[in-house]
Amino acid sequence: MAIAAIFPNDAEAIALIQEAFGATIDAYRAEKPSLRLRSGFAEGQQGLQLPESYAISALRSRFVMKPHLAETEQQAVIKAAYRQVFERDITREYGIALTAIESRFRSGEYSTKEFIRQLGHSRTYRDLFYEPFTIARSIELAVRHFLGRAISSREEFQIYFAVISEGGLAKLVDAIVDSAEYTDYFGEETVPYPRRLGQEAQECRNWSAQQQISAIVQKVPQFIRLSEAQNRCLISTITEPITTRSNRSVRFFQSIAPPSIPHPSTPKIGGF
């Protein structure tokens, strides 16, 4: 031991130092933040745990509707719901007020969960996020708005695609809001929030789609397009011969971010 090398003939000094360092290490282990496990574990799900220290450093406000909240607090919850579901304050930007839904929410007839559901069923949501987009993109946006994350896997996309094909947008909204994952994270009272960096462990397979913030101008389905491109490159990597270490490295990085895929065009804003 290093201590014995410093104090070769002093057993008392060695014991004293070991005791002091042992107490320090035990205290560190006891006070070390625990890992935050991801709720709603499912087969094939990535990113199952997050250090608690990451979550503490990224705390964000969460909005919860409770009985007898002040008028200003109720309004803050409603605006938070609009920002999450519509990605903007539709009252301020468009002059739209869903007064009938809001009044039932304020009176306690609707829980926060039911209020979020009704926003998804509204004509405003359909006009903004369903009719202008393909079905695939509408599914991606719905998962983002009601679960606070991107599509997790192709299997999840296929499930929601079957739901929306059979019952339309309303059925898709119901399937997401009534899911066990929604209940685990938001329950009956909490407004959904973006589950991004620091909020929970992140998946690597849809990293770019998960971090995308300009959803309105992005017309092309992100996760499905990314998944297809990666599969094509991985298949070519397996089937074509690799002769050098250099070629192997190039093919590996191309399978992650293929340079041949053009960035989807986005509309210019303000003429720029």
Coordinates of C-alpha atoms in Angstrom, one line a residue:
M1 CA 0.0 0.0 0.0
A2 CA 1.1 3.6 -0.6
I3 CA 0.5 4.5 3.0
A4 CA 2.7 1.7 4.2
A5 CA 5.5 2.9 1.9
I6 CA 5.3 6.4 3.5
F7 CA 5.0 5.0 7.1
P8 CA 6.8 1.7 6.9
N9 CA 7.2 1.2 10.7
D10 CA 4.2 3.1 12.1
A11 CA 1.1 0.9 12.3
E12 CA -0.7 3.5 14.4
A13 CA -0.3 6.2 11.7
I14 CA -1.4 3.8 9.0
A15 CA -4.5 2.9 10.9
L16 CA -5.3 6.6 11.6
I17 CA -5.0 7.6 7.9
Q18 CA -7.0 4.6 6.7
E19 CA -9.8 5.5 9.1
A20 CA -9.9 9.1 8.0
F21 CA -9.9 8.3 4.3
G22 CA -12.4 5.5 4.8
A23 CA -14.8 7.9 6.5
T24 CA -14.4 10.4 3.6
I25 CA -15.1 7.7 1.0
D26 CA -18.2 6.4 2.9
A27 CA -19.6 9.9 3.2
Y28 CA -19.1 10.5 -0.6
R29 CA -20.9 7.2 -1.4
A30 CA -23.8 8.0 1.0
E31 CA -24.3 11.6 -0.5
K32 CA -23.7 10.7 -4.1
P33 CA -26.9 11.4 -6.1
S34 CA -28.6 8.2 -7.2
L35 CA -29.4 7.3 -10.8
R36 CA -32.8 8.4 -12.1
L37 CA -34.4 5.5 -13.9
R38 CA -36.5 6.1 -16.9
S39 CA -40.2 5.4 -16.4
G40 CA -42.3 3.1 -18.5
F41 CA -39.6 0.6 -19.5
A42 CA -40.3 -1.2 -22.8
E43 CA -38.5 -3.9 -24.7
G44 CA -35.9 -2.4 -27.0
Q45 CA -36.0 1.0 -25.3
Q46 CA -32.7 2.9 -25.1
G47 CA -31.4 5.2 -22.4
L48 CA -32.8 3.7 -19.2
Q49 CA -31.0 5.8 -16.6
L50 CA -29.7 9.3 -16.0
P51 CA -27.4 10.6 -13.2
E52 CA -29.5 12.6 -10.7
S53 CA -26.9 15.4 -10.8
Y54 CA -27.8 15.9 -14.5
A55 CA -31.5 16.2 -13.7
I56 CA -30.9 18.6 -10.9
S57 CA -28.8 20.9 -13.1
A58 CA -31.6 21.0 -15.8
L59 CA -34.6 21.6 -13.7
R60 CA -37.5 23.3 -15.5
S61 CA -40.8 24.6 -14.4
R62 CA -43.7 22.1 -14.6
F63 CA -47.3 23.3 -14.6
V64 CA -49.8 21.5 -12.5
M65 CA -53.5 22.3 -12.2
K66 CA -54.9 22.2 -8.7
P67 CA -58.3 23.1 -7.3
H68 CA -58.7 26.7 -6.0
L69 CA -55.6 28.0 -7.9
A70 CA -55.6 31.8 -8.4
E71 CA -56.7 33.2 -11.7
T72 CA -53.2 34.1 -12.7
E73 CA -51.9 30.6 -11.9
Q74 CA -54.7 29.0 -13.9
Q75 CA -53.9 31.2 -16.8
A76 CA -50.2 30.2 -16.6
V77 CA -51.2 26.5 -16.7
I78 CA -53.4 27.1 -19.8
K79 CA -50.7 29.0 -21.6
A80 CA -48.2 26.2 -20.8
A81 CA -50.6 23.7 -22.3
Y82 CA -51.0 25.8 -25.5
R83 CA -47.2 26.1 -25.8
Q84 CA -46.8 22.4 -25.5
V85 CA -49.6 21.2 -27.7
F86 CA -49.7 24.1 -30.3
E87 CA -46.0 25.1 -29.9
R88 CA -47.0 28.7 -29.4
D89 CA -49.5 30.9 -27.5
I90 CA -52.4 30.8 -30.0
T91 CA -54.3 33.4 -28.1
R92 CA -51.5 36.0 -28.4
E93 CA -50.3 35.0 -31.9
Y94 CA -53.6 34.2 -33.7
G95 CA -56.2 35.7 -31.4
I96 CA -57.7 32.2 -31.0
A97 CA -59.4 31.4 -27.7
L98 CA -60.8 27.9 -27.0
T99 CA -63.2 29.4 -24.5
A100 CA -65.6 26.4 -24.1
I101 CA -62.7 24.0 -23.4
E102 CA -61.0 26.6 -21.1
S103 CA -64.1 27.2 -19.0
R104 CA -64.6 23.5 -18.4
F105 CA -61.0 23.2 -17.4
R106 CA -61.1 26.2 -15.0
S107 CA -64.3 24.9 -13.4
G108 CA -62.8 21.5 -12.7
E109 CA -65.0 19.6 -15.1
Y110 CA -61.9 18.7 -17.1
S111 CA -58.7 17.4 -15.6
T112 CA -55.4 18.5 -17.1
K113 CA -55.3 15.2 -19.0
E114 CA -58.7 15.7 -20.4
F115 CA -57.9 19.3 -21.3
I116 CA -54.9 18.2 -23.3
R117 CA -57.0 15.6 -25.0
Q118 CA -59.6 18.2 -26.0
L119 CA -56.8 20.4 -27.4
G120 CA -55.7 17.5 -29.6
H121 CA -59.3 17.0 -30.8
S122 CA -59.8 20.7 -31.6
R123 CA -60.1 22.1 -35.1
T124 CA -57.1 24.3 -34.4
Y125 CA -54.8 21.4 -33.8
R126 CA -56.1 19.6 -37.0
D127 CA -55.4 22.8 -39.0
L128 CA -51.9 23.3 -37.7
F129 CA -50.5 19.8 -37.4
Y130 CA -52.6 17.3 -39.4
E131 CA -53.9 18.7 -42.7
P132 CA -50.7 20.4 -43.8
F133 CA -48.5 17.3 -43.2
T134 CA -48.2 13.7 -44.3
I135 CA -49.6 11.0 -41.9
A136 CA -46.0 10.0 -40.9
R137 CA -45.1 13.6 -39.9
S138 CA -48.4 14.1 -38.1
I139 CA -47.6 11.0 -36.0
E140 CA -44.1 12.3 -35.1
L141 CA -45.6 15.7 -34.1
A142 CA -48.4 14.1 -32.0
V143 CA -45.8 12.1 -30.0
R144 CA -43.8 15.2 -29.5
H145 CA -46.8 17.3 -28.4
F146 CA -48.5 14.8 -26.1
L147 CA -45.5 12.7 -24.8
G148 CA -42.8 15.4 -24.9
R149 CA -40.4 13.3 -27.0
A150 CA -39.6 12.0 -30.5
I151 CA -40.7 8.6 -31.9
S152 CA -38.7 5.9 -30.1
S153 CA -38.6 3.1 -32.7
R154 CA -40.0 1.9 -35.9
E155 CA -42.2 -0.5 -34.0
E156 CA -43.8 2.3 -32.1
F157 CA -44.3 4.2 -35.3
Q158 CA -46.0 1.2 -36.9
I159 CA -48.4 0.9 -33.9
Y160 CA -49.5 4.6 -34.2
F161 CA -49.7 4.4 -38.0
A162 CA -52.2 1.5 -37.6
V163 CA -54.2 3.6 -35.1
I164 CA -54.4 6.7 -37.2
S165 CA -55.1 4.8 -40.4
E166 CA -58.1 3.1 -38.7
G167 CA -59.5 5.9 -36.6
G168 CA -58.0 9.2 -37.8
L169 CA -56.3 11.9 -35.7
A170 CA -58.8 11.7 -32.8
K171 CA -58.0 8.0 -32.2
L172 CA -54.3 8.7 -32.4
V173 CA -54.6 11.5 -29.7
D174 CA -56.7 9.2 -27.5
A175 CA -54.1 6.3 -27.9
I176 CA -51.3 8.6 -26.8
V177 CA -53.1 10.4 -24.0
D178 CA -54.5 7.1 -22.6
S179 CA -51.1 5.3 -22.7
A180 CA -49.4 4.1 -19.6
E181 CA -46.4 6.3 -20.5
Y182 CA -48.5 9.4 -20.4
T183 CA -49.9 8.4 -17.0
D184 CA -46.4 7.6 -15.6
Y185 CA -45.0 10.9 -16.5
F186 CA -47.9 13.4 -16.4
G187 CA -50.8 11.8 -14.6
E188 CA -54.1 13.7 -14.4
E189 CA -52.8 17.1 -13.3
T190 CA -49.5 17.9 -15.0
V191 CA -49.1 19.6 -18.4
P192 CA -46.8 17.5 -20.7
Y193 CA -43.3 19.0 -21.1
P194 CA -40.4 18.4 -23.4
R195 CA -38.4 15.4 -22.0
R196 CA -35.0 16.5 -23.4
L197 CA -31.5 16.8 -22.1
G198 CA -31.3 16.6 -18.3
Q199 CA -35.0 15.6 -18.0
E200 CA -34.3 11.9 -18.6
A201 CA -31.9 9.6 -20.3
Q202 CA -31.8 10.1 -24.1
E203 CA -31.9 7.6 -26.9
C204 CA -29.1 7.8 -29.5
R205 CA -30.9 6.3 -32.5
N206 CA -33.1 9.3 -33.0
W207 CA -30.8 12.0 -31.5
S208 CA -31.3 14.6 -34.3
A209 CA -35.0 14.2 -34.4
Q210 CA -35.2 14.3 -30.6
Q211 CA -33.4 17.7 -30.5
Q212 CA -35.2 19.3 -33.4
I213 CA -37.0 22.5 -32.4
S214 CA -38.3 23.9 -35.7
A215 CA -41.1 21.4 -36.1
I216 CA -43.5 23.7 -37.9
V217 CA -41.2 24.3 -40.9
Q218 CA -40.1 20.7 -41.1
K219 CA -42.5 19.0 -43.5
V220 CA -40.4 15.8 -44.1
P221 CA -40.8 13.0 -41.5
Q222 CA -37.6 13.0 -39.6
F223 CA -37.3 9.7 -37.7
I224 CA -38.6 7.5 -40.5
R225 CA -36.3 9.2 -43.0
L226 CA -33.3 8.9 -40.8
S227 CA -34.0 5.2 -40.0
E228 CA -34.4 4.3 -43.7
A229 CA -31.1 6.1 -44.6
Q230 CA -29.2 4.4 -41.8
N231 CA -30.5 1.0 -42.8
R232 CA -29.5 1.4 -46.4
C233 CA -25.9 2.4 -45.4
L234 CA -25.6 -0.4 -42.8
I235 CA -26.7 -3.0 -45.4
S236 CA -24.2 -1.7 -47.9
T237 CA -21.5 -1.8 -45.2
I238 CA -22.3 -5.5 -44.6
T239 CA -22.7 -6.7 -48.2
E240 CA -19.8 -4.8 -49.9
P241 CA -16.2 -5.9 -49.4
I242 CA -14.0 -3.7 -47.2
T243 CA -10.4 -3.7 -48.1
T244 CA -8.8 -1.2 -45.8
R245 CA -9.1 0.3 -42.3
S246 CA -9.7 3.7 -43.9
N247 CA -12.7 2.4 -45.9
R248 CA -14.1 0.7 -42.8
S249 CA -14.0 4.0 -40.9
V250 CA -15.6 6.0 -43.7
R251 CA -18.4 3.4 -44.0
F252 CA -19.0 3.5 -40.3
F253 CA -19.4 7.2 -40.1
Q254 CA -21.6 7.2 -43.2
S255 CA -23.9 4.8 -41.5
I256 CA -24.4 7.3 -38.8
A257 CA -24.7 10.5 -40.8
P258 CA -24.8 9.7 -44.6
P259 CA -23.5 12.8 -46.5
S260 CA -25.6 12.0 -49.5
I261 CA -28.9 12.8 -47.8
P262 CA -29.9 16.4 -48.6
H263 CA -31.2 18.6 -45.8
P264 CA -34.9 19.1 -46.2
S265 CA -35.7 22.5 -47.6
T266 CA -37.3 25.0 -45.1
P267 CA -39.4 28.0 -46.1
K268 CA -37.6 31.4 -45.9
I269 CA -38.7 33.7 -43.2
G270 CA -38.8 37.4 -43.8
G271 CA -37.2 37.0 -47.2
F272 CA -33.9 35.7 -45.8

